[in-house]
Amino acid sequence: MMIVMNVEATPAQIQAVVDRIEGNGFKPIVLNGEERKVIAVIGNDPYQTRDQYIFLEGVDRVMPISRPYKTASREFLPENTVFPLDGIKVGGDEIVIIAGPCAVESRSQLLETALAVKEAGAQVLRGGAYKPRTSPYTFQGLGEEGLEILAEARELTGMPVVTEVTTPELVPLVSKFADVLQIGARNMQNFALLHAAGESMLPVLLKRGNSATIEELLMAAEYILSHGNQRVMLCERGIRTFETSTRNTTDINAIPVLKAQTHLPVMLDPSHSTGRWEYVIPIARAAIAAGADGLIVEVHQNPEAALSDGAQSLKPERFALMVKQVRAIARDVGRC
Amino acid sequence: MMIVMNVEATPAQIQAVVDRIEGNGFKPIVLNGEERKVIAVIGNDPYQTRDQYIFLEGVDRVMPISRPYKTASREFLPENTVFPLDGIKVGGDEIVIIAGPCAVESRSQLLETALAVKEAGAQVLRGGAYKPRTSPYTFQGLGEEGLEILAEARELTGMPVVTEVTTPELVPLVSKFADVLQIGARNMQNFALLHAAGESMLPVLLKRGNSATIEELLMAAEYILSHGNQRVMLCERGIRTFETSTRNTTDINAIPVLKAQTHLPVMLDPSHSTGRWEYVIPIARAAIAAGADGLIVEVHQNPEAALSDGAQSLKPERFALMVKQVRAIARDVGRC
Amino acid sequence: MMIVMNVEATPAQIQAVVDRIEGNGFKPIVLNGEERKVIAVIGNDPYQTRDQYIFLEGVDRVMPISRPYKTASREFLPENTVFPLDGIKVGGDEIVIIAGPCAVESRSQLLETALAVKEAGAQVLRGGAYKPRTSPYTFQGLGEEGLEILAEARELTGMPVVTEVTTPELVPLVSKFADVLQIGARNMQNFALLHAAGESMLPVLLKRGNSATIEELLMAAEYILSHGNQRVMLCERGIRTFETSTRNTTDINAIPVLKAQTHLPVMLDPSHSTGRWEYVIPIARAAIAAGADGLIVEVHQNPEAALSDGAQSLKPERFALMVKQVRAIARDVGRC
Amino acid sequence: MMIVMNVEATPAQIQAVVDRIEGNGFKPIVLNGEERKVIAVIGNDPYQTRDQYIFLEGVDRVMPISRPYKTASREFLPENTVFPLDGIKVGGDEIVIIAGPCAVESRSQLLETALAVKEAGAQVLRGGAYKPRTSPYTFQGLGEEGLEILAEARELTGMPVVTEVTTPELVPLVSKFADVLQIGARNMQNFALLHAAGESMLPVLLKRGNSATIEELLMAAEYILSHGNQRVMLCERGIRTFETSTRNTTDINAIPVLKAQTHLPVMLDPSHSTGRWEYVIPIARAAIAAGADGLIVEVHQNPEAALSDGAQSLKPERFALMVKQVRAIARDVGRC
């Protein structure tokens, strides 16, 4: 941590900062810049005490040096985290394609879609039984009935299932049916839920909040990892910006940034990150070209009749085309 | 709802849209613009079916006309919502000042601060027992012990108490101790929590998410109102933008916009919306000048030793100065 | 244009709006929604008169239907604009790669880099002689001397030259040396400059402002096109968002959105859109995967000694690797 | 400047950084943190050389310590800059109110409005003769004729005149007519224009770009100040964010932040920062409550017929009400 002093800070003010640092058990080093003094604070995580210095006379600002996440950081664990999910290796050479409808709407809808996406090349099935919706007046999901349908689809297709959990008390129930717990963007900082997902020891797909920084995403992962649950996939799904021609702005930069800063697998959801089916295929290709480990894509047999997110869902035929194109690009970047 | 057709849309494509509208039980009116056709869709909430039209050939886009919130809207309930909280009238002529520490840290800390803010002119006490924190490695609140200390402070000072609830299963417990349930910015779209707070029938202080639009804030209020719980205060607490010289950007425009669009009381939290104690007083004054119904402010006897948010907490003396200044401004704008 | 009335608007208020519309020479159509009245305004560009209605009693808001750009729109000119630049076809099947240093720093620096990027596969040379810089205390470019060096590089390599022009009075001078005029992000709404570039009839590379919407970018292109100058390339180069781990956020969605909305060629600048050389190659690949018509990339022989933008410049060897990878991806998406 | 090394940086890598620092004439100090090494670089503005270190092996990142602006900084000039403008003292105790139409549309329009705003309490007249417009198809201003009308209004009313200059070659002409040169938000980083305005030695009203940081605004001021022209007013006029219910988001925090960081006078433009006349008065009051030195407000006799910005213009009667309210608040905060 660095404490930057004002240009006109007095020796007595500097001494007061030094005394406070020592009183907290850290070691101060005063640096005499051309313009001002800067005091380095040496020790184990001194940034926890930052607020103490802000109020002292003559202090301009306090800057952290270390990043606040540890277990998620590639600095401390340089090797990629790779974990099996049925026969697939998440984070390995092969890119992972997760697909299915936004919401489980009915038994026939889910089973048909599951078969269709499997045939088109998906390896994992997605589908929501509990839906967080902006309006209380819209479809909120089938709940436990939806979970049972998902389990049946797994039996039928052999594909593992990803489904969202929205509140800590649902974790035990959802864990009985799901292979991967999804934590949605709106819940990325629902810390009680992160703890519960961490304790479940199931794999977790953690979506980035639409206004969360990359650092905050990694801190949220840290909540899960702190329970010893290492099987976390991070998922970029678009951030909120001033641009309104798409539902969100795909932060494609987040792919190489995350690959550099963490060892965890990194996915992209081009359905939510664009909000329009016309843009899903180009952005899916871009994600793999940028180095993502996989995709999660909304597919619906009949998007115009979908109960949610129809406008951003691919039909199975177009999804099949997407799979073909992204696998070709995967090979160009040394994946498969 | 308006369906905007492409410039080159054919008569057959237009007919297909018209047929679909009628099939859904709505009435289409085709408007022949100079440049293109637009089809108005008349009926009760046709926007629910919007995704059906996006996929039809010749459709450029679909635009809503009605706003999605109803119960929260001033259009449908023109009179200000005013409700009593002990002796105070929230949303009435008098501005309401809520103050206290970010977190309950100890019995002595809270009781001393409670007495100090009361003497300085606060009418309601705030203090967090359950703290959502970005990092799992920092202080997470005293929990139930904190609630008991808050209850003691209420006994001692006579001030009603606002405290945060972070997960639905805590609502019954927190409701036993609190006069007002606070839903924090990170939980603004935690829909299970909104439902639980609505069912509690306690007054709710609902904070705007740091990247939530004003419309989304009103939709979140709608979740609470849909349970018949009308006692909701909305709270602007800063949004996330590209500017980094303050922790958040106070969206001061939100004050007059909310006052125009909803009948619910509107508060501002200048501590979170700036993140620096130096800026709290000017922004508190600005809020009242802009028409806010009240303030919620972090005050700490000894901010440099605070376990959270010290940098944005006022000392009691400065808080007393703030109260004096904002009450003067309140009178200038016809409040008290 | 649609004029949305308040729920409680009176018949007299509606009549006043109708009268005003007719007085302006447009045709009103009153639509009786379930909830409120909406008045469609039919005619040639009625949105120009929008401010007149905002002030009338009973009006809630005014919504445009048509997009404000015409000449740039694919609706009015469905075929891709393709134009030759020496032997290359910009906007055609082959992707175009523009490369060179941020700034012309010296004769030897530019000539060496020009030869290196040509050998690595670039088709067009970039290099700035007039540099807009955030600080008045940093290197501002070589000016006319830089232009002469660029002309020499063109002689030497046969590559056409792109260079930035920063003010209208420089357009005649720069036009003598450059094959393509670049208008930088900070000048995207410098309308005097857009007019001057339009009049020059030279090809223009127009960069998106870092907080410009896609619609504003197309409106800026409209300034150039309004002079009959059709040879405009649009260039995404990152937008400003809350994320600070990269210099800008690459708006990769803008690639398919622009390809859908305009017939003009669309480029991406991964150097500025990331700000870090480590991320340039992944994002260059993503751009081509998403459907961009080309790239503009900063390359420097010795980036650590560059006078500007060194941190985001590729060395020639890495640039050669990038060209190889992006050309492979171009083939996957049906380009070359 | 601080160079932060990777956790696993080797002694040889650290030595290479040290050697480079010394080779550049600066003094390195190696700090041994618990987690990693950090190298402080001591000297005069070492951040100029930052790009050199980014590329060295083992370097994680480079952080500046000093702020890049100097002449504008309160650290180096603690006293408020106060300068006379006719009889008014800009930056002094009295708040300054600038008002008038967005654009000069005709002689009668401007003269009537000038008289009206003077009577209502304005001290300075605004009006645009050269209008930067998003669309090339809308009214672009009266040009020199507009300047002559402004001069006549000054004769008539005795008020000094602020008008916008959009390109460097217009500075000499506009300077003949204007008392204050306005540089608009879109031109905040038009560096040629900033230089020309600096050289003119006239007072300058510099508006913040809609996506410029506070630091960038101060750097732009530095361009003007670097010519010895100290008479610069900074003007917040709203920034671009994700919120769309207002035209821009008023960054009210910028008022106390700028007052803390610079000695220059700070104004706010509530017309552009909200875009709706209904919100202008509350935000004007908020600005003065937050500590602004003045306001610049659009007033039109007949806003519904305005050629630009009608929706955000006050009628003279409402402007008079605004003046009365803001002067009352000015007294509450120790101004007049």
Tab-separated table of N, CA and C in Angstrom, chain C residues 62-155:
chain	number	residue	atom	x	y	z
C	62	VAL	N	-42.138	12.296	-26.665
C	62	VAL	CA	-42.164	12.255	-28.126
C	62	VAL	C	-41.113	11.250	-28.571
C	63	MET	N	-41.502	10.297	-29.419
C	63	MET	CA	-40.580	9.229	-29.828
C	63	MET	C	-40.350	9.257	-31.338
C	64	PRO	N	-39.087	9.198	-31.760
C	64	PRO	CA	-38.824	9.121	-33.196
C	64	PRO	C	-39.116	7.712	-33.718
C	65	ILE	N	-39.463	7.614	-34.970
C	65	ILE	CA	-39.602	6.311	-35.615
C	65	ILE	C	-38.447	6.092	-36.608
C	66	SER	N	-38.231	7.067	-37.465
C	66	SER	CA	-37.163	6.918	-38.455
C	66	SER	C	-35.813	7.161	-37.811
C	67	ARG	N	-34.797	6.556	-38.370
C	67	ARG	CA	-33.448	6.841	-37.926
C	67	ARG	C	-32.977	8.125	-38.585
C	68	PRO	N	-32.107	8.892	-37.903
C	68	PRO	CA	-31.767	10.210	-38.435
C	68	PRO	C	-30.766	10.170	-39.592
C	69	TYR	N	-30.095	9.038	-39.801
C	69	TYR	CA	-29.135	8.979	-40.920
C	69	TYR	C	-29.824	8.307	-42.099
C	70	LYS	N	-29.460	8.755	-43.272
C	70	LYS	CA	-30.111	8.242	-44.480
C	70	LYS	C	-29.078	7.666	-45.448
C	71	THR	N	-28.136	8.511	-45.846
C	71	THR	CA	-27.161	8.115	-46.870
C	71	THR	C	-26.283	6.972	-46.379
C	72	ALA	N	-26.043	6.918	-45.087
C	72	ALA	CA	-25.197	5.862	-44.540
C	72	ALA	C	-25.967	4.569	-44.316
C	73	SER	N	-27.279	4.609	-44.445
C	73	SER	CA	-28.103	3.480	-44.010
C	73	SER	C	-28.185	2.377	-45.057
C	74	ARG	N	-28.106	1.164	-44.585
C	74	ARG	CA	-28.263	0.026	-45.486
C	74	ARG	C	-29.715	-0.092	-45.953
C	75	GLU	N	-30.640	0.488	-45.227
C	75	GLU	CA	-32.038	0.428	-45.666
C	75	GLU	C	-32.205	1.099	-47.023
C	76	PHE	N	-31.431	2.168	-47.250
C	76	PHE	CA	-31.615	2.917	-48.490
C	76	PHE	C	-30.594	2.523	-49.556
C	77	LEU	N	-29.558	1.838	-49.161
C	77	LEU	CA	-28.523	1.384	-50.099
C	77	LEU	C	-28.082	0.003	-49.625
C	78	PRO	N	-28.797	-1.048	-50.038
C	78	PRO	CA	-28.560	-2.374	-49.441
C	78	PRO	C	-27.194	-2.983	-49.765
C	79	GLU	N	-26.599	-2.617	-50.901
C	79	GLU	CA	-25.336	-3.248	-51.288
C	79	GLU	C	-24.152	-2.694	-50.523
C	80	ASN	N	-23.204	-3.558	-50.169
C	80	ASN	CA	-21.965	-3.097	-49.537
C	80	ASN	C	-21.266	-2.052	-50.384
C	81	THR	N	-20.774	-1.016	-49.764
C	81	THR	CA	-19.873	-0.091	-50.457
C	81	THR	C	-18.483	-0.732	-50.517
C	82	VAL	N	-17.963	-0.843	-51.707
C	82	VAL	CA	-16.618	-1.400	-51.913
C	82	VAL	C	-15.853	-0.387	-52.758
C	83	PHE	N	-14.673	-0.010	-52.323
C	83	PHE	CA	-13.905	0.927	-53.161
C	83	PHE	C	-12.434	0.541	-53.190
C	84	PRO	N	-11.764	0.848	-54.307
C	84	PRO	CA	-10.361	0.456	-54.434
C	84	PRO	C	-9.444	1.450	-53.740
C	85	LEU	N	-8.364	0.928	-53.212
C	85	LEU	CA	-7.320	1.757	-52.603
C	85	LEU	C	-6.029	1.150	-53.138
C	86	ASP	N	-5.437	1.808	-54.135
C	86	ASP	CA	-4.400	1.156	-54.940
C	86	ASP	C	-4.959	-0.194	-55.394
C	87	GLY	N	-4.260	-1.242	-55.176
C	87	GLY	CA	-4.765	-2.526	-55.672
C	87	GLY	C	-5.807	-3.201	-54.788
C	88	ILE	N	-6.008	-2.698	-53.568
C	88	ILE	CA	-6.871	-3.392	-52.601
C	88	ILE	C	-8.319	-2.949	-52.779
C	89	LYS	N	-9.238	-3.855	-52.474
C	89	LYS	CA	-10.647	-3.465	-52.474
C	89	LYS	C	-11.130	-3.377	-51.022
C	90	VAL	N	-11.349	-2.167	-50.559
C	90	VAL	CA	-11.826	-1.974	-49.189
C	90	VAL	C	-13.313	-2.313	-49.138
C	91	GLY	N	-13.697	-3.162	-48.191
C	91	GLY	CA	-15.100	-3.561	-48.080
C	91	GLY	C	-15.443	-4.776	-48.914
C	92	GLY	N	-14.455	-5.329	-49.609
C	92	GLY	CA	-14.684	-6.506	-50.446
C	92	GLY	C	-14.418	-7.794	-49.679
C	93	ASP	N	-14.146	-8.865	-50.423
C	93	ASP	CA	-13.959	-10.157	-49.766
C	93	ASP	C	-12.700	-10.209	-48.907
C	94	GLU	N	-11.672	-9.537	-49.403
C	94	GLU	CA	-10.409	-9.625	-48.676
C	94	GLU	C	-10.395	-8.645	-47.506
C	95	ILE	N	-9.993	-9.115	-46.334
C	95	ILE	CA	-9.867	-8.175	-45.219
C	95	ILE	C	-8.628	-7.306	-45.447
C	96	VAL	N	-8.714	-6.057	-44.962
C	96	VAL	CA	-7.653	-5.074	-45.180
C	96	VAL	C	-6.916	-4.849	-43.861
C	97	ILE	N	-5.608	-4.950	-43.921
C	97	ILE	CA	-4.820	-4.755	-42.700
C	97	ILE	C	-3.946	-3.522	-42.843
C	98	ILE	N	-4.190	-2.566	-41.979
C	98	ILE	CA	-3.459	-1.302	-41.932
C	98	ILE	C	-2.556	-1.365	-40.718
C	99	ALA	N	-1.289	-1.027	-40.891
C	99	ALA	CA	-0.379	-1.124	-39.740
C	99	ALA	C	0.710	-0.085	-39.848
C	100	GLY	N	1.310	0.206	-38.720
C	100	GLY	CA	2.405	1.162	-38.655
C	100	GLY	C	2.460	1.751	-37.268
C	101	PRO	N	3.389	2.678	-37.065
C	101	PRO	CA	3.548	3.234	-35.723
C	101	PRO	C	2.431	4.221	-35.392
C	102	CYS	N	2.213	4.429	-34.107
C	102	CYS	CA	1.289	5.473	-33.669
C	102	CYS	C	1.710	6.800	-34.306
C	103	ALA	N	2.954	7.185	-34.069
C	103	ALA	CA	3.451	8.466	-34.578
C	103	ALA	C	4.682	8.249	-35.447
C	104	VAL	N	4.818	9.098	-36.472
C	104	VAL	CA	6.088	9.174	-37.198
C	104	VAL	C	7.068	9.881	-36.274
C	105	GLU	N	8.133	9.165	-35.908
C	105	GLU	CA	9.083	9.759	-34.965
C	105	GLU	C	10.367	10.196	-35.663
C	106	SER	N	10.734	9.461	-36.714
C	106	SER	CA	11.944	9.815	-37.482
C	106	SER	C	11.877	9.065	-38.800
C	107	ARG	N	12.706	9.502	-39.734
C	107	ARG	CA	12.742	8.859	-41.050
C	107	ARG	C	13.093	7.381	-40.926
C	108	SER	N	14.135	7.094	-40.165
C	108	SER	CA	14.573	5.699	-40.100
C	108	SER	C	13.519	4.833	-39.408
C	109	GLN	N	12.949	5.375	-38.345
C	109	GLN	CA	11.918	4.607	-37.641
C	109	GLN	C	10.785	4.257	-38.582
C	110	LEU	N	10.291	5.220	-39.347
C	110	LEU	CA	9.124	4.946	-40.173
C	110	LEU	C	9.467	4.008	-41.324
C	111	LEU	N	10.591	4.252	-41.989
C	111	LEU	CA	10.910	3.426	-43.155
C	111	LEU	C	11.138	1.973	-42.745
C	112	GLU	N	11.840	1.784	-41.661
C	112	GLU	CA	12.064	0.402	-41.186
C	112	GLU	C	10.742	-0.278	-40.831
C	113	THR	N	9.911	0.442	-40.118
C	113	THR	CA	8.638	-0.160	-39.702
C	113	THR	C	7.770	-0.442	-40.925
C	114	ALA	N	7.788	0.470	-41.892
C	114	ALA	CA	6.967	0.284	-43.092
C	114	ALA	C	7.380	-0.996	-43.818
C	115	LEU	N	8.691	-1.169	-43.967
C	115	LEU	CA	9.169	-2.388	-44.639
C	115	LEU	C	8.779	-3.630	-43.836
C	116	ALA	N	8.885	-3.527	-42.523
C	116	ALA	CA	8.584	-4.687	-41.677
C	116	ALA	C	7.115	-5.064	-41.742
C	117	VAL	N	6.234	-4.087	-41.678
C	117	VAL	CA	4.806	-4.435	-41.682
C	117	VAL	C	4.391	-4.932	-43.067
C	118	LYS	N	5.027	-4.379	-44.106
C	118	LYS	CA	4.692	-4.882	-45.442
C	118	LYS	C	5.084	-6.358	-45.552
C	119	GLU	N	6.280	-6.640	-45.113
C	119	GLU	CA	6.737	-8.030	-45.188
C	119	GLU	C	5.840	-8.959	-44.374
C	120	ALA	N	5.331	-8.442	-43.273
C	120	ALA	CA	4.470	-9.269	-42.410
C	120	ALA	C	3.064	-9.416	-42.961
C	121	GLY	N	2.720	-8.645	-43.991
C	121	GLY	CA	1.408	-8.842	-44.602
C	121	GLY	C	0.470	-7.667	-44.559
C	122	ALA	N	0.930	-6.505	-44.077
C	122	ALA	CA	0.058	-5.318	-44.100
C	122	ALA	C	-0.102	-4.834	-45.537
C	123	GLN	N	-1.268	-4.247	-45.820
C	123	GLN	CA	-1.505	-3.691	-47.155
C	123	GLN	C	-1.489	-2.177	-47.185
C	124	VAL	N	-1.677	-1.568	-46.032
C	124	VAL	CA	-1.742	-0.103	-45.942
C	124	VAL	C	-0.891	0.321	-44.759
C	125	LEU	N	-0.242	1.504	-44.899
C	125	LEU	CA	0.635	2.009	-43.835
C	125	LEU	C	-0.077	3.094	-43.040
C	126	ARG	N	0.040	3.027	-41.724
C	126	ARG	CA	-0.465	4.116	-40.890
C	126	ARG	C	0.710	4.813	-40.195
C	127	GLY	N	0.484	6.059	-39.747
C	127	GLY	CA	1.503	6.798	-39.018
C	127	GLY	C	1.020	8.219	-38.823
C	128	GLY	N	1.146	8.738	-37.610
C	128	GLY	CA	0.603	10.062	-37.311
C	128	GLY	C	1.658	11.144	-37.388
C	129	ALA	N	1.355	12.220	-38.099
C	129	ALA	CA	2.242	13.383	-38.148
C	129	ALA	C	1.728	14.479	-37.222
C	130	TYR	N	0.403	14.517	-37.039
C	130	TYR	CA	-0.215	15.475	-36.102
C	130	TYR	C	-0.909	14.644	-35.032
C	131	LYS	N	-0.457	14.761	-33.798
C	131	LYS	CA	-0.928	13.885	-32.733
C	131	LYS	C	-1.766	14.649	-31.728
C	132	PRO	N	-3.033	14.329	-31.569
C	132	PRO	CA	-3.789	14.922	-30.463
C	132	PRO	C	-3.386	14.227	-29.170
C	133	ARG	N	-2.924	14.981	-28.207
C	133	ARG	CA	-2.448	14.382	-26.948
C	133	ARG	C	-3.174	14.989	-25.761
C	134	THR	N	-3.493	14.164	-24.793
C	134	THR	CA	-4.219	14.619	-23.606
C	134	THR	C	-3.455	15.722	-22.860
C	135	SER	N	-2.153	15.622	-22.866
C	135	SER	CA	-1.343	16.584	-22.126
C	135	SER	C	-0.600	17.515	-23.081
C	136	PRO	N	-0.558	18.829	-22.774
C	136	PRO	CA	0.196	19.743	-23.637
C	136	PRO	C	1.704	19.576	-23.480
C	137	TYR	N	2.105	18.760	-22.520
C	137	TYR	CA	3.528	18.652	-22.220
C	137	TYR	C	4.168	17.434	-22.873
C	138	THR	N	3.447	16.734	-23.759
C	138	THR	CA	4.009	15.537	-24.392
C	138	THR	C	4.175	15.760	-25.894
C	139	PHE	N	4.888	14.842	-26.530
C	139	PHE	CA	5.215	14.896	-27.966
C	139	PHE	C	3.968	15.085	-28.821
C	140	GLN	N	3.966	16.091	-29.685
C	140	GLN	CA	2.768	16.450	-30.450
C	140	GLN	C	2.880	16.093	-31.943
C	141	GLY	N	3.921	15.370	-32.315
C	141	GLY	CA	4.042	14.972	-33.724
C	141	GLY	C	5.016	15.849	-34.503
C	142	LEU	N	5.499	15.292	-35.654
C	142	LEU	CA	6.493	16.008	-36.454
C	142	LEU	C	5.876	16.989	-37.437
C	143	GLY	N	4.561	16.958	-37.609
C	143	GLY	CA	3.922	17.889	-38.536
C	143	GLY	C	4.300	17.605	-39.989
C	144	GLU	N	4.532	18.667	-40.750
C	144	GLU	CA	4.756	18.505	-42.192
C	144	GLU	C	5.950	17.599	-42.492
C	145	GLU	N	6.969	17.667	-41.670
C	145	GLU	CA	8.115	16.774	-41.863
C	145	GLU	C	7.658	15.311	-41.808
C	146	GLY	N	6.763	15.036	-40.899
C	146	GLY	CA	6.226	13.681	-40.791
C	146	GLY	C	5.491	13.277	-42.058
C	147	LEU	N	4.746	14.216	-42.638
C	147	LEU	CA	4.025	13.905	-43.884
C	147	LEU	C	5.001	13.544	-44.995
C	148	GLU	N	6.109	14.266	-45.048
C	148	GLU	CA	7.088	13.981	-46.104
C	148	GLU	C	7.719	12.598	-45.924
C	149	ILE	N	7.951	12.253	-44.690
C	149	ILE	CA	8.503	10.914	-44.429
C	149	ILE	C	7.494	9.840	-44.831
C	150	LEU	N	6.218	10.093	-44.556
C	150	LEU	CA	5.186	9.132	-44.965
C	150	LEU	C	5.173	8.962	-46.482
C	151	ALA	N	5.312	10.078	-47.197
C	151	ALA	CA	5.306	9.999	-48.667
C	151	ALA	C	6.500	9.170	-49.154
C	152	GLU	N	7.616	9.349	-48.485
C	152	GLU	CA	8.800	8.563	-48.869
C	152	GLU	C	8.553	7.068	-48.625
C	153	ALA	N	7.894	6.765	-47.513
C	153	ALA	CA	7.602	5.356	-47.210
C	153	ALA	C	6.666	4.759	-48.258
C	154	ARG	N	5.763	5.574	-48.734
C	154	ARG	CA	4.868	5.071	-49.782
C	154	ARG	C	5.659	4.755	-51.046
C	155	GLU	N	6.578	5.645	-51.403
C	155	GLU	CA	7.443	5.390	-52.567
C	155	GLU	C	8.196	4.076	-52.402
